Amino acid sequence: MNLQATHQDLLPADLSMGTVMLKVGDMKKMTDYYRSALGLDIVAEADGGLYLGRGSTPLIHLAPAAGLKVASRGEAGLFHTALLFKDQASLAATVASAAQYDPRAFVGSADHLVSEAFYFTDPEGNGIELYYDKPRTTWQWQNGQVVMDNVALPPQGYLNSHLTEASVTGQRQAGAGIGHVHLQVGDVETAQSFYVDTLGFEKTAGWHGQALFVSAGKYHHHMAMNVWNSRGAGPRKNTLGLGEVLIAVPGADDVGALADRLRHRGITANHDGAELRFEDPWRNTLRVAVA
């Protein structure tokens, strides 16, 4: 029986999504893609790999993993990493550079009512979303869930409306962050039991029993899980792709509270006081640390 998270069991409303680590087969090709196509810079060389981001903020950690295979389409793992831009012009500049770098990597776009999003695939098959949030005052909520949809968003029209010379020349100086992380999982019910009932996210939306959207602090979603390609998938093998998702929380007390919940649920975790590392039911690794 799943227990609904009580107020004190919720993750802090002001958490944020941190660096996403990817296990990479071809470091040169992947580094070039994230730098040239997405306009990220090398922030640090550490932990045996590269951290790429904007300014001093690391967004993507590329970790060399030569010898591992690419995961099959139906396996659990990463659906996409979503980079959030502060304004439409900044989003348009990176959409334009990604499309120019490799037009074949573009896989779609949509107006989700709460956001405007463009989708790409990196050279090793990892999904990427580039998006802008519409003002929260325009978001609609019904029965505690945010209203989202897939409305046509023609990319050329978007670029014509929002791409500016200033946004192109200032692309690398424009701020960006990890807005959310979307996973492929084996079933939505187990995902809700883990991410909502155990971790303490709140459910913000569902999608015909095939997807779950969760957040803290009434954001539209910090994480999502779907079964569109992966229904019935079991625990992940050691493959290229997602290595780790970082969730940043305000203080050590937040880390400790989550550690207690995981222990109560019998979930193995490595807790060193400042951070907590554990796996979801599909062996996706999550790290919760003080921002």
Coordinates of N, CA and C in Angstrom, one line a residue, residues 32 40 48 77 80 82 99 116 124:
D32 N 32.7 18.1 -28.4 CA 32.5 19.0 -29.5 C 31.0 19.3 -29.7
L40 N 28.0 25.3 -24.8 CA 28.5 25.2 -23.5 C 30.0 25.3 -23.5
G48 N 38.0 12.6 -13.6 CA 38.3 11.8 -14.8 C 37.5 12.2 -16.1
G77 N 16.5 4.3 -18.4 CA 17.6 5.2 -18.5 C 17.1 6.6 -18.8
H80 N 15.5 12.4 -21.6 CA 16.3 13.6 -22.0 C 16.7 14.4 -20.8
A82 N 17.0 18.3 -19.8 CA 16.4 19.6 -20.2 C 17.1 20.8 -19.8
A99 N 20.7 23.3 -34.5 CA 20.2 22.9 -35.8 C 21.2 23.0 -36.9
E116 N 8.0 26.4 -23.8 CA 8.2 26.2 -25.2 C 9.5 25.3 -25.4
E124 N 25.6 10.2 -29.1 CA 25.5 8.9 -28.5 C 24.1 8.5 -28.1

